XYZ file of C-alpha atoms in Angstrom:
782
model
C -16.484 77.053 70.197
C -18.366 77.917 73.394
C -16.683 75.207 75.465
C -13.274 76.627 74.565
C -14.168 79.922 76.212
C -15.415 78.194 79.340
C -11.923 76.847 79.957
C -10.448 80.372 80.143
C -10.529 82.089 83.526
C -10.070 85.592 82.167
C -9.392 87.551 78.965
C -7.874 90.956 78.496
C -7.258 93.459 75.706
C -4.801 96.355 75.590
C -6.130 99.701 74.315
C -4.972 103.349 74.467
C -7.232 103.750 77.489
C -5.510 100.964 79.390
C -6.182 97.284 79.997
C -9.736 96.004 79.723
C -10.014 92.950 81.965
C -12.927 90.519 81.617
C -13.310 87.871 84.294
C -15.295 84.684 83.757
C -17.336 84.174 86.936
C -18.074 80.524 86.153
C -14.414 79.678 85.532
C -13.286 81.433 88.729
C -15.972 79.559 90.654
C -14.666 76.283 89.280
C -11.120 77.282 90.274
C -12.307 78.078 93.792
C -14.230 74.791 94.127
C -11.282 72.862 92.753
C -9.059 74.451 95.391
C -11.545 73.598 98.137
C -11.645 69.981 96.960
C -7.852 69.889 96.873
C -7.599 71.199 100.442
C -10.227 68.736 101.648
C -8.149 65.964 100.124
C -5.042 67.253 101.931
C -6.858 67.404 105.270
C -8.166 63.859 104.790
C -4.672 62.734 103.809
C -3.196 64.340 106.931
C -5.803 62.720 109.153
C -5.249 59.315 107.551
C -1.484 59.730 107.934
C -1.942 60.218 111.664
C -4.336 57.256 111.975
C -2.032 55.040 109.906
C 1.016 56.300 111.802
C -0.298 55.110 115.182
C -1.705 51.808 113.841
C -2.255 49.119 115.188
C -3.231 51.373 118.098
C -5.970 53.990 117.766
C -6.148 57.646 118.704
C -8.710 56.823 121.404
C -6.217 54.480 123.051
C -4.156 57.553 124.015
C -7.003 58.762 126.206
C -7.259 55.326 127.806
C -3.540 55.353 128.698
C -3.766 58.880 130.115
C -6.776 58.017 132.304
C -5.093 54.821 133.495
C -1.932 56.683 134.543
C -3.881 59.436 136.304
C -5.989 56.848 138.118
C -2.942 55.037 139.443
C -1.447 58.351 140.613
C -4.548 58.976 142.745
C -3.810 55.716 144.571
C -0.526 57.346 145.695
C 1.554 54.975 143.588
C 4.043 55.908 140.916
C 3.376 53.889 137.738
C 6.335 55.574 136.026
C 8.885 54.277 138.556
C 10.375 57.728 138.963
C 10.177 58.873 135.334
C 7.514 61.499 136.045
C 9.849 63.085 138.581
C 12.637 63.022 136.014
C 10.351 64.862 133.617
C 9.882 67.591 136.252
C 13.624 67.771 136.748
C 14.534 68.131 133.080
C 11.372 69.859 131.842
C 10.343 72.397 134.523
C 6.715 72.602 133.426
C 5.547 74.024 136.728
C 7.510 77.257 136.156
C 5.818 77.825 132.820
C 2.404 77.109 134.335
C 3.064 79.541 137.187
C 4.170 82.251 134.758
C 0.954 81.842 132.741
C -1.225 81.556 135.916
C -2.480 78.144 134.755
C -4.722 76.380 137.248
C -3.997 72.914 135.894
C -1.716 71.066 138.342
C 1.720 70.499 136.918
C 1.545 66.869 138.095
C -1.276 66.343 135.604
C 0.785 67.814 132.804
C 3.739 65.624 133.695
C 1.443 62.604 133.825
C -0.037 63.416 130.408
C 3.437 63.849 128.943
C 4.564 60.557 130.447
C 1.379 58.851 129.222
C 1.986 60.107 125.693
C 5.554 58.829 125.733
C 4.370 55.477 127.089
C 1.655 55.331 124.417
C 4.165 55.985 121.619
C 6.454 53.329 123.051
C 3.602 50.836 123.090
C 2.768 51.678 119.467
C 6.389 51.152 118.452
C 6.508 47.846 120.323
C 3.272 46.603 118.767
C 4.444 47.512 115.290
C 7.764 45.767 115.768
C 5.981 42.690 117.117
C 3.585 42.689 114.158
C 6.508 43.080 111.757
C 8.257 40.088 113.293
C 5.053 38.072 113.166
C 4.519 38.901 109.479
C 8.080 37.724 108.784
C 7.013 34.183 109.688
C 6.160 32.206 106.548
C 6.355 28.579 107.647
C 2.535 28.444 107.646
C 2.620 28.597 103.865
C 4.616 25.374 103.592
C 2.275 23.323 105.770
C -0.130 20.928 104.101
C -3.708 22.079 103.702
C -5.805 21.154 106.740
C -2.774 20.253 108.877
C -1.921 23.397 110.807
C 0.815 23.046 113.407
C 0.440 24.316 116.970
C 3.105 26.939 116.273
C 1.088 28.316 113.369
C -2.110 28.308 115.445
C -0.406 30.427 118.103
C 1.031 32.667 115.379
C -2.418 33.231 113.833
C -3.813 34.219 117.248
C -0.958 36.674 117.840
C -1.370 38.220 114.373
C -5.039 38.816 115.127
C -4.180 40.412 118.481
C -1.529 42.734 117.074
C -3.409 43.597 113.875
C -5.722 46.120 115.503
C -9.244 46.954 114.379
C -10.654 48.587 111.236
C -7.375 49.147 109.359
C -7.167 51.701 106.575
C -5.738 50.810 103.172
C -2.158 51.679 104.131
C -2.327 50.803 107.846
C -0.056 47.766 107.520
C 2.636 49.440 105.415
C 4.838 50.273 108.412
C 4.595 46.710 109.726
C 5.404 44.746 106.583
C 8.864 43.141 106.556
C 11.511 44.009 103.986
C 12.251 41.563 101.185
C 15.250 39.421 102.254
C 18.243 38.782 99.997
C 18.598 35.003 99.465
C 21.941 33.282 99.924
C 23.778 33.247 96.622
C 24.510 29.542 97.043
C 20.794 28.774 97.336
C 19.870 30.842 94.284
C 22.567 29.272 92.112
C 21.556 25.746 93.174
C 17.871 26.452 92.500
C 18.732 27.806 89.087
C 20.710 24.676 88.238
C 17.784 22.542 89.334
C 15.362 24.584 87.185
C 17.396 24.216 83.965
C 18.307 20.539 84.403
C 15.279 19.192 82.468
C 16.063 21.549 79.573
C 19.705 20.528 79.049
C 21.556 17.398 78.062
C 24.450 16.156 80.199
C 27.101 18.142 78.321
C 25.202 21.440 78.519
C 24.384 20.850 82.165
C 28.036 20.188 83.065
C 29.031 23.429 81.339
C 26.338 25.369 83.217
C 27.415 23.764 86.492
C 30.983 24.895 85.890
C 29.846 28.456 85.122
C 27.735 28.465 88.280
C 30.576 27.283 90.507
C 32.963 29.891 89.091
C 30.388 32.634 89.622
C 29.483 31.554 93.158
C 33.099 31.358 94.356
C 34.272 34.487 92.543
C 32.384 37.495 91.239
C 29.117 36.447 92.871
C 30.414 37.114 96.393
C 31.381 40.661 95.460
C 28.037 41.388 93.802
C 26.160 39.879 96.750
C 27.942 42.218 99.178
C 26.721 45.274 97.258
C 23.238 43.831 97.073
C 23.077 43.268 100.837
C 24.256 46.847 101.342
C 21.362 48.049 99.172
C 18.908 45.853 101.086
C 19.958 47.544 104.353
C 19.389 50.984 102.865
C 16.413 50.531 100.525
C 12.877 49.475 101.407
C 12.903 46.795 98.707
C 16.106 45.758 96.974
C 14.312 44.668 93.774
C 11.311 46.874 92.970
C 12.959 50.148 91.936
C 15.461 48.401 89.632
C 12.714 46.144 88.289
C 10.550 49.132 87.347
C 13.491 51.036 85.894
C 15.348 48.384 83.884
C 12.623 45.906 82.965
C 9.852 48.374 82.133
C 10.984 51.977 81.763
C 14.256 51.380 79.898
C 12.662 49.160 77.279
C 12.877 50.956 73.919
C 10.515 48.707 71.974
C 6.748 49.348 71.807
C 4.878 48.875 75.084
C 1.725 47.950 73.147
C 1.479 44.126 73.077
C 4.970 43.753 74.583
C 4.116 45.187 77.990
C 0.541 46.437 78.247
C -2.213 43.978 79.112
C -6.022 43.932 78.860
C -9.100 43.105 80.924
C -12.531 41.972 79.710
C -16.171 42.721 80.477
C -18.771 40.223 81.681
C -18.777 37.074 79.615
C -22.495 36.365 79.221
C -24.343 39.621 79.854
C -24.264 43.195 78.631
C -26.060 45.404 81.204
C -27.114 47.931 78.543
C -26.605 48.135 74.773
C -26.287 51.940 74.980
C -22.641 52.947 74.698
C -22.959 56.304 76.472
C -24.992 54.801 79.324
C -22.431 52.082 79.983
C -19.738 54.754 80.037
C -21.797 56.919 82.402
C -22.186 54.254 85.069
C -18.682 52.797 84.908
C -16.846 56.144 84.776
C -18.854 57.280 87.800
C -17.926 54.002 89.541
C -14.239 54.607 88.813
C -14.406 57.999 90.508
C -16.208 56.442 93.486
C -13.336 53.976 93.700
C -10.803 56.802 93.483
C -12.603 58.613 96.309
C -12.348 55.499 98.467
C -8.711 55.160 97.491
C -7.920 58.768 98.416
C -9.705 58.403 101.746
C -8.020 55.017 102.298
C -11.435 53.481 102.895
C -10.631 50.403 100.811
C -9.859 47.345 102.886
C -6.199 46.291 102.854
C -5.673 43.391 100.479
C -5.104 40.101 102.260
C -4.227 36.592 101.203
C -7.667 35.002 100.624
C -9.001 33.214 103.673
C -6.328 34.575 106.033
C -5.526 37.642 108.121
C -2.198 38.141 106.325
C -1.996 41.624 104.740
C -0.368 42.404 101.415
C 1.468 45.564 100.422
C -0.827 48.281 99.032
C 1.868 50.676 97.816
C 1.084 50.065 94.133
C -2.415 51.532 94.559
C -1.057 55.064 94.961
C -0.383 55.644 91.243
C -3.528 54.109 89.771
C -5.147 57.410 88.770
C -3.708 60.662 87.372
C -0.631 58.792 86.150
C 1.178 58.645 82.811
C 4.325 57.094 81.439
C 6.479 59.866 79.921
C 8.785 58.800 77.049
C 12.510 59.551 77.184
C 15.358 58.827 74.797
C 17.245 56.654 77.307
C 14.556 55.820 79.814
C 10.911 56.641 80.415
C 9.543 58.043 83.672
C 6.268 57.521 85.505
C 4.618 60.858 86.321
C 1.886 60.954 88.954
C -0.230 63.987 89.857
C -2.036 64.314 93.172
C -5.408 65.075 91.663
C -7.301 65.479 88.414
C -10.933 66.482 88.001
C -11.397 65.344 84.391
C -10.848 62.479 81.966
C -9.477 62.458 78.415
C -11.786 60.988 75.762
C -11.012 59.791 72.223
C -13.658 59.405 69.503
C -13.238 59.219 65.739
C -9.803 60.780 65.699
C -10.648 63.635 68.097
C -9.596 64.193 71.693
C -11.797 65.782 74.359
C -11.381 66.966 77.899
C -14.413 66.024 80.018
C -14.730 67.511 83.504
C -16.102 65.153 86.149
C -17.031 67.752 88.771
C -19.497 70.602 88.677
C -20.229 73.040 91.512
C -17.967 70.973 93.764
C -19.755 67.639 93.250
C -19.083 64.546 91.183
C -21.286 64.285 88.097
C -24.042 61.687 88.344
C -24.018 58.673 85.989
C -26.850 60.235 83.955
C -24.923 63.491 83.577
C -21.791 61.625 82.470
C -23.915 59.710 79.957
C -25.230 63.023 78.620
C -21.694 64.391 78.251
C -20.468 61.246 76.512
C -23.444 61.401 74.158
C -22.483 64.976 73.218
C -19.064 63.679 72.169
C -20.634 60.851 70.175
C -22.940 63.329 68.414
C -20.255 65.938 67.754
C -19.824 66.145 63.933
C -16.583 68.143 63.965
C -13.674 66.548 62.055
C -10.222 65.881 63.560
C -7.556 68.539 63.248
C -4.837 67.987 60.680
C -2.621 65.151 61.973
C -4.806 64.526 65.043
C -6.666 61.361 63.973
C -3.762 58.917 64.418
C -1.757 60.864 66.992
C -2.065 58.057 69.558
C 0.142 55.844 67.360
C 3.127 57.665 68.857
C 2.446 55.858 72.150
C 2.176 52.509 70.316
C 5.481 52.602 68.417
C 9.111 52.600 69.503
C 9.896 54.793 72.493
C 12.836 56.822 71.158
C 10.959 58.328 68.166
C 8.067 59.195 70.488
C 10.434 60.848 72.976
C 12.054 62.929 70.231
C 8.709 63.923 68.739
C 7.347 64.866 72.164
C 10.338 67.104 72.879
C 10.270 68.743 69.440
C 6.574 69.162 68.675
C 4.751 68.984 72.015
C 6.911 71.024 74.414
C 5.180 74.374 73.951
C 2.104 76.112 72.666
C -1.255 74.555 71.923
C 0.216 71.073 71.495
C 1.709 71.124 74.984
C -1.551 72.294 76.526
C -3.539 69.567 74.800
C -0.957 66.889 75.628
C -0.992 68.013 79.275
C -4.756 67.546 79.357
C -4.321 63.928 78.241
C -1.366 63.082 80.451
C -2.793 64.700 83.587
C -6.254 63.168 83.164
C -7.545 60.756 85.790
C -7.566 58.079 83.080
C -8.176 57.706 79.346
C -11.420 56.720 77.620
C -11.903 55.444 74.067
C -15.342 55.473 72.441
C -14.992 52.755 69.814
C -17.324 52.561 66.806
C -16.858 48.795 66.509
C -19.115 46.192 68.087
C -17.176 43.680 70.142
C -17.832 40.840 72.524
C -18.480 37.205 71.818
C -21.246 34.724 71.268
C -21.137 31.434 73.153
C -21.229 29.413 69.921
C -18.929 31.769 67.977
C -15.518 31.818 69.696
C -13.923 33.880 66.926
C -15.789 36.972 68.131
C -14.327 36.795 71.605
C -10.863 36.390 70.049
C -11.499 39.584 68.088
C -12.681 41.262 71.298
C -9.449 40.346 73.110
C -7.296 41.454 70.188
C -9.100 44.793 70.067
C -8.450 45.397 73.761
C -4.794 44.423 73.413
C -3.954 46.890 70.650
C -7.090 48.266 68.920
C -6.283 50.114 65.714
C -2.891 51.060 67.203
C -3.847 54.737 67.372
C -7.194 54.800 69.207
C -5.757 54.065 72.667
C -3.302 56.141 74.701
C -0.975 53.329 75.747
C 1.069 55.567 78.083
C -1.820 56.218 80.487
C -1.955 54.093 83.626
C -5.078 52.567 82.113
C -7.498 53.221 79.266
C -11.160 52.160 79.328
C -12.658 51.175 75.972
C -16.420 51.406 75.310
C -17.739 49.650 72.215
C -20.788 50.616 70.199
C -22.878 47.687 71.482
C -22.331 48.485 75.180
C -19.434 46.123 75.852
C -16.358 47.546 77.516
C -12.814 46.570 78.490
C -9.530 48.074 79.601
C -5.906 48.308 78.553
C -3.372 48.703 81.367
C 0.166 50.076 81.321
C 2.455 47.759 83.295
C 5.293 49.831 84.754
C 3.419 51.560 87.606
C 1.818 48.400 89.050
C 0.961 44.769 88.390
C -2.329 43.478 87.006
C -3.970 42.381 90.322
C -4.025 46.005 91.528
C -5.885 47.280 88.461
C -7.999 44.117 88.434
C -9.353 44.975 91.893
C -10.569 48.373 90.648
C -11.975 46.824 87.457
C -14.023 44.257 89.374
C -15.280 46.975 91.730
C -16.457 48.952 88.701
C -18.199 45.937 87.154
C -20.117 45.125 90.323
C -20.976 48.760 91.109
C -22.166 49.309 87.534
C -24.654 46.419 87.592
C -25.640 45.819 91.205
C -25.565 49.306 92.753
C -26.060 51.939 90.050
C -28.119 50.000 87.511
C -30.130 51.286 84.537
C -33.723 52.308 83.863
C -36.141 50.371 81.660
C -34.822 52.040 78.489
C -31.200 51.150 79.320
C -30.156 54.662 80.314
C -28.438 55.666 83.549
C -30.662 56.664 86.433
C -30.993 60.251 87.633
C -31.406 63.730 86.160
C -29.181 66.096 84.199
C -28.211 69.604 85.300
C -28.865 71.800 82.269
C -26.124 74.252 83.287
C -23.340 71.708 82.771
C -20.623 73.011 80.423
C -20.009 70.731 77.467
C -16.879 68.677 76.757
C -13.865 70.651 75.569
C -12.379 69.568 72.256
C -8.588 69.649 72.310
C -6.775 71.558 69.591
C -3.544 70.568 67.845
C -1.099 72.063 65.390
C 0.671 69.070 63.872
C 3.370 69.972 61.302
C 4.037 67.662 58.300
C 7.300 66.415 59.862
C 5.382 65.230 62.925
C 2.791 63.557 60.699
C 5.613 61.573 59.104
C 6.752 60.440 62.542
C 3.191 59.445 63.435
C 3.003 57.374 60.252
C 6.330 55.709 61.054
C 5.217 54.779 64.569
C 1.905 53.505 63.225
C 3.688 51.264 60.715
C 5.800 49.713 63.474
C 2.791 49.226 65.739
C 0.578 47.849 62.961
C 3.175 45.239 62.007
C 3.380 44.144 65.651
C -0.399 44.035 66.036
C -0.911 42.074 62.815
C 1.580 39.468 64.007
C -0.303 38.712 67.231
C -2.471 35.607 67.286
C -5.046 35.533 70.110
C -7.362 32.772 71.258
C -9.674 32.966 74.290
C -11.858 30.143 75.553
C -13.794 29.121 78.634
C -13.556 25.536 79.809
C -16.901 24.647 81.366
C -16.589 20.883 81.887
C -15.176 21.369 85.369
C -13.456 24.017 87.477
C -11.381 24.411 90.597
C -14.130 22.785 92.700
C -13.458 19.320 91.240
C -9.715 19.937 91.194
C -9.707 20.667 94.932
C -11.682 17.476 95.557
C -8.679 15.649 94.108
C -6.587 17.300 96.874
C -4.508 19.203 94.354
C -3.789 22.915 94.106
C -5.799 24.369 91.169
C -2.814 26.477 90.131
C -0.462 23.479 90.153
C -3.063 21.470 88.214
C -3.292 24.131 85.495
C 0.471 24.609 85.320
C 0.995 20.882 84.827
C -1.768 21.005 82.215
C 0.171 23.699 80.381
C 3.374 21.641 80.568
C 1.593 18.635 79.097
C -0.147 20.710 76.410
C 3.072 22.498 75.448
C 5.004 19.224 75.219
C 2.340 17.744 72.959
C 2.272 20.922 70.864
C 6.020 21.525 70.537
C 7.535 18.121 71.272
C 9.884 19.577 73.883
C 10.014 21.246 77.271
C 10.843 24.924 77.702
C 11.722 27.464 80.368
C 8.364 28.489 81.830
C 7.547 31.788 83.509
C 4.753 32.054 86.040
C 4.306 35.334 87.894
C 4.021 35.130 91.680
C 3.417 38.182 93.825
C 5.862 39.175 96.598
C 3.472 41.622 98.280
C 3.970 39.900 101.631
C 6.906 42.314 101.755
C 6.980 46.099 101.679
C 6.834 47.456 98.104
C 6.914 43.901 96.759
C 5.887 43.227 93.172
C 6.527 39.851 91.530
C 8.879 36.884 91.387
C 9.127 34.073 88.856
C 7.946 30.541 89.487
C 9.915 28.303 87.111
C 7.107 25.857 86.464
C 9.064 23.457 84.268
C 10.750 21.132 86.780
C 12.370 17.705 86.847
C 9.203 16.409 88.487
C 6.811 17.931 85.923
C 8.889 16.608 83.028
C 9.023 13.130 84.567
C 5.247 13.201 84.950
C 4.612 14.288 81.367
C 6.921 11.588 79.991
C 5.272 8.948 82.170
C 1.671 9.965 81.487
C 1.144 7.061 79.134
C 1.778 4.800 82.150
C -0.902 6.697 84.154
C 1.496 7.489 86.986
C -0.460 9.411 89.633
C 2.430 9.411 92.083
C 4.544 11.453 89.693
C 1.688 13.909 89.197
C 1.395 14.528 92.936
C 5.172 14.893 93.241
C 5.194 17.405 90.383
C 2.214 19.255 91.877
C 3.844 19.461 95.302
C 7.097 20.640 93.713
C 5.253 23.416 91.906
C 3.534 24.549 95.101
C 6.889 24.507 96.892
C 8.413 26.755 94.230
C 5.393 29.078 94.351
C 5.660 29.417 98.128
C 9.386 30.076 97.931
C 8.830 32.777 95.322
C 6.167 34.443 97.505
C 8.423 34.382 100.553
C 11.425 36.008 98.859
C 13.392 32.832 98.068
C 12.921 32.903 94.311
C 15.619 32.778 91.661
C 15.141 35.410 89.012
C 14.814 38.703 90.896
C 17.975 37.920 92.886
C 19.919 37.091 89.716
C 18.478 40.167 87.996
C 19.695 42.468 90.786
C 23.125 40.810 90.787
C 23.279 41.525 87.054
C 22.397 45.202 87.612
C 25.188 45.485 90.208
C 27.654 43.916 87.757
C 26.711 46.537 85.175
C 27.276 49.333 87.686
C 30.699 47.848 88.495
C 31.402 47.354 84.767
C 32.329 43.694 85.181
C 31.167 40.849 82.952
C 29.764 37.577 84.242
C 29.376 34.782 81.664
C 27.025 33.013 84.080
C 24.652 35.978 84.538
C 24.804 36.869 80.845
C 23.704 33.381 79.843
C 21.080 33.022 82.569
C 19.364 36.312 81.763
C 19.336 35.612 78.027
C 17.393 32.343 78.385
C 14.075 32.756 76.505
C 10.724 32.298 78.263
C 8.866 30.377 75.549
C 5.938 29.762 77.865
C 4.961 32.822 79.930
C 1.959 32.360 82.222
C 0.001 34.299 84.807
C -3.123 33.724 86.856
C -5.725 36.494 86.913
C -7.094 36.870 90.459
C -10.850 37.058 91.001
C -12.033 39.111 93.989
C -14.592 36.581 95.190
C -16.162 38.903 97.741
C -17.296 41.193 94.921
C -19.154 38.549 92.902
C -22.003 36.266 93.891
C -21.383 33.597 91.287
C -23.712 31.150 93.036
C -26.836 33.279 92.555
C -25.599 35.177 89.513
C -23.351 32.804 87.527
C -23.834 34.849 84.364
C -22.075 37.861 85.899
C -18.575 36.546 85.438
C -15.738 38.206 83.588
C -13.421 36.442 81.155
C -10.403 37.866 82.973
C -7.638 39.304 80.821
C -4.438 38.561 78.961
C -1.127 39.793 77.593
C 1.131 39.382 74.579
C 3.747 36.627 74.128
C 7.152 37.262 75.717
C 9.164 35.304 73.124
C 8.690 35.510 69.350
C 8.549 31.713 69.194
C 6.562 31.146 72.388
C 3.159 31.468 74.026
C 1.639 33.868 76.537
C -1.063 32.229 78.659
C -3.281 33.992 81.186
C -5.823 31.898 83.071
C -8.511 32.426 85.668
C -10.672 30.157 87.850
C -14.206 31.518 87.420
C -16.044 30.345 90.486
C -15.949 26.623 91.227
C -17.089 25.280 87.854
C -15.292 27.135 85.085
C -11.778 27.976 83.881
C -10.832 30.731 81.422
C -7.700 30.841 79.234
C -6.198 33.651 77.129
C -3.524 32.422 74.693
C -1.292 34.628 72.549
C 1.541 33.909 70.132
C 2.860 35.306 66.838
C 1.751 34.453 63.312
C 5.347 34.916 62.115
C 6.442 31.801 64.035
C 5.493 28.681 62.015
C 5.604 26.461 65.106
C 3.002 28.283 67.216
C -0.745 28.571 66.813
C -3.063 29.874 69.542
C -6.104 27.802 68.534
C -4.100 24.581 68.276
C -2.504 25.186 71.654
C -5.951 25.899 73.103
C -7.102 22.508 71.855
C -4.126 20.848 73.522
C -4.967 22.587 76.802
C -8.560 21.329 76.684
C -7.398 17.771 76.035
C -4.754 17.955 78.773
C -7.315 19.225 81.301
C -9.563 16.234 80.603
C -6.651 13.787 80.707
C -5.396 15.029 84.060
C -8.813 14.918 85.695
C -9.282 11.407 84.308
C -5.915 10.460 85.802
C -6.676 11.862 89.241
C -10.344 11.022 89.569
C -11.737 8.563 87.012
C -15.164 8.519 88.643
C -15.534 12.290 88.153
C -14.117 12.508 84.684
C -17.330 12.321 82.642
C -17.320 15.577 80.696
C -20.078 17.915 81.773
C -21.277 20.351 79.174
C -22.058 23.374 81.305
C -23.538 25.352 78.445
C -26.162 22.662 77.924
C -27.127 22.827 81.587
C -27.237 26.600 81.538
C -28.878 27.590 78.249
C -29.666 30.999 79.670
C -25.988 31.847 79.303
C -26.122 31.369 75.539
C -26.570 35.038 74.904
C -24.742 37.616 72.902
C -21.836 39.026 74.855
């Protein structure tokens, strides 16, 4: 094929007359331009490193300090209090200047040197002050609208020391390290969290185990953990990535990977290739901003408090590599192409031509060429992706045996080193407002697809359906969902509100006729490897078939009415889930809610144990309409959430103590039992970047959010999102194999619980409002 030759820089043949060398001018040009782009990226990275390194000061502030010192010297005063003279004594600059016949007075040179030292000292002082300020978290525990004078002063100081126009990573050097909680506090909080789940006998036994652990082995493990905290940037994150994600040997599809959805009510264009053209171009615009650090640092909404941005670094050009004992996350500095899957074939699609990024219309043209390509898959190629969906050990062995050399290695490298992965799906997905089963099918497709038409090891895969809908599947080990969600929402808004489409639904712009076509990847899959692919597919298919998914939007009210009741929307929804689960299962269960710890350097997540004594008391007393208990349970939940965010959670501390015990080869009955407790209700809130969406003027441009698979075989996974002020979205998953769980039934319980709680808190506002009836324009095909 012609495109195969375009990927070769040169060819040669050996004859009796010598070597005949044929160079491809176009390929060498591309190599040269790729090198230029790589060097530009390095120069930008070096510049940003310098700017970030002196933050919160600026490079121009150095000149200000130098001028100020020189000005004071002209007044015959010594601003250095003798230090400039010391510089002359220990660094005889004047001798060097005399030797080189330099006309610049040596006093100026000494003053500049002193000014630079003073400037660096000021930078260090400002960064240490900012780090101490960001270690203050009492503001989070104050009631809304009642800010103390101490916090007001703190906010003013944070603004002063935060500098101006920060880059994405400007705050990294000023973020505090995650503190190690006192072991006594963690053990007591754990006992409090399990009390509503145990009878008196079980609780007494757990109390005894806790006391033995705290007074014995726990002290030894805590000492090692504090030693790690002094040495490492974050005492949790590296172990969390290694042991929770990378060492898992079961399939990452469903069990670990998660998904994100397109707009709920609109499809910008029904043309599959056009939608891909705009959104792929938008992703590369985002990557350019990321590389240049032009993205604003993430902050806690409505505050000046920065969050750690370290997870952003591995978003693109990243792949999870399987291993027999543990996987690894491999990140490459740059990649100028994407990997595309369509009808069992894999393609390499370059995103740059003549040193520039392809326009949306050109990407659409390239995608259309893949869609129109009639060539069949190679033998064994069609379901190759199932290897990434099955168990990890068989995939690791197959990769080492069949993909470590030759054509298979080259093709696999093209996929793994790609910026990201794209699937062109022949199905039509999305939902209709009056047909919720279609949106359930849409979510299920994004979660696992056909089990072989996604590359689950890539940092993320973007799926484009035949009717113009799209979605993504994200791998979890390299970062948490909010990081990828930020990029996804940028792409959605850029696609519709900046790039747009012409009247026919195609991307805007022209196509360069000299563009080389997509390169089809070649494979040589032996029969033994095909058997392994079939085995992995069988495992993955059984897992996918067992997943029950239900997605719904609750449009009767949203966080706007909840806030009017002076209740945290998150606490309201968590108590709703407790009530719904109790009605559905007839019991309480250990509940997982993810809370970010990105207030600290390299922070990821902590667990909020949402099932509390207070929430259980409220649920039991609901028939008595006890509002006081609701507010107590809500405040307790918020307290736990704040403690998790500020490094005083339970589970990450206990997890790290368990890892230390394994290194020391000692057994702890307490830790063994604690870490084996099942999370039958696993929940997470999907953040919405409100500055990207104008939901007031464009309420139809709202995404459903995303979801994940259930953590326990007999439990539920629930992802929820507040869509503007007037709508809530829920993604519920469980397993068909469990007779006691059903996603649709649980969804019905959630709807009923939402209405009951609003009725309890605000009877005058509790008349159900059918939003779809008020907004008939939203009743469109998704």
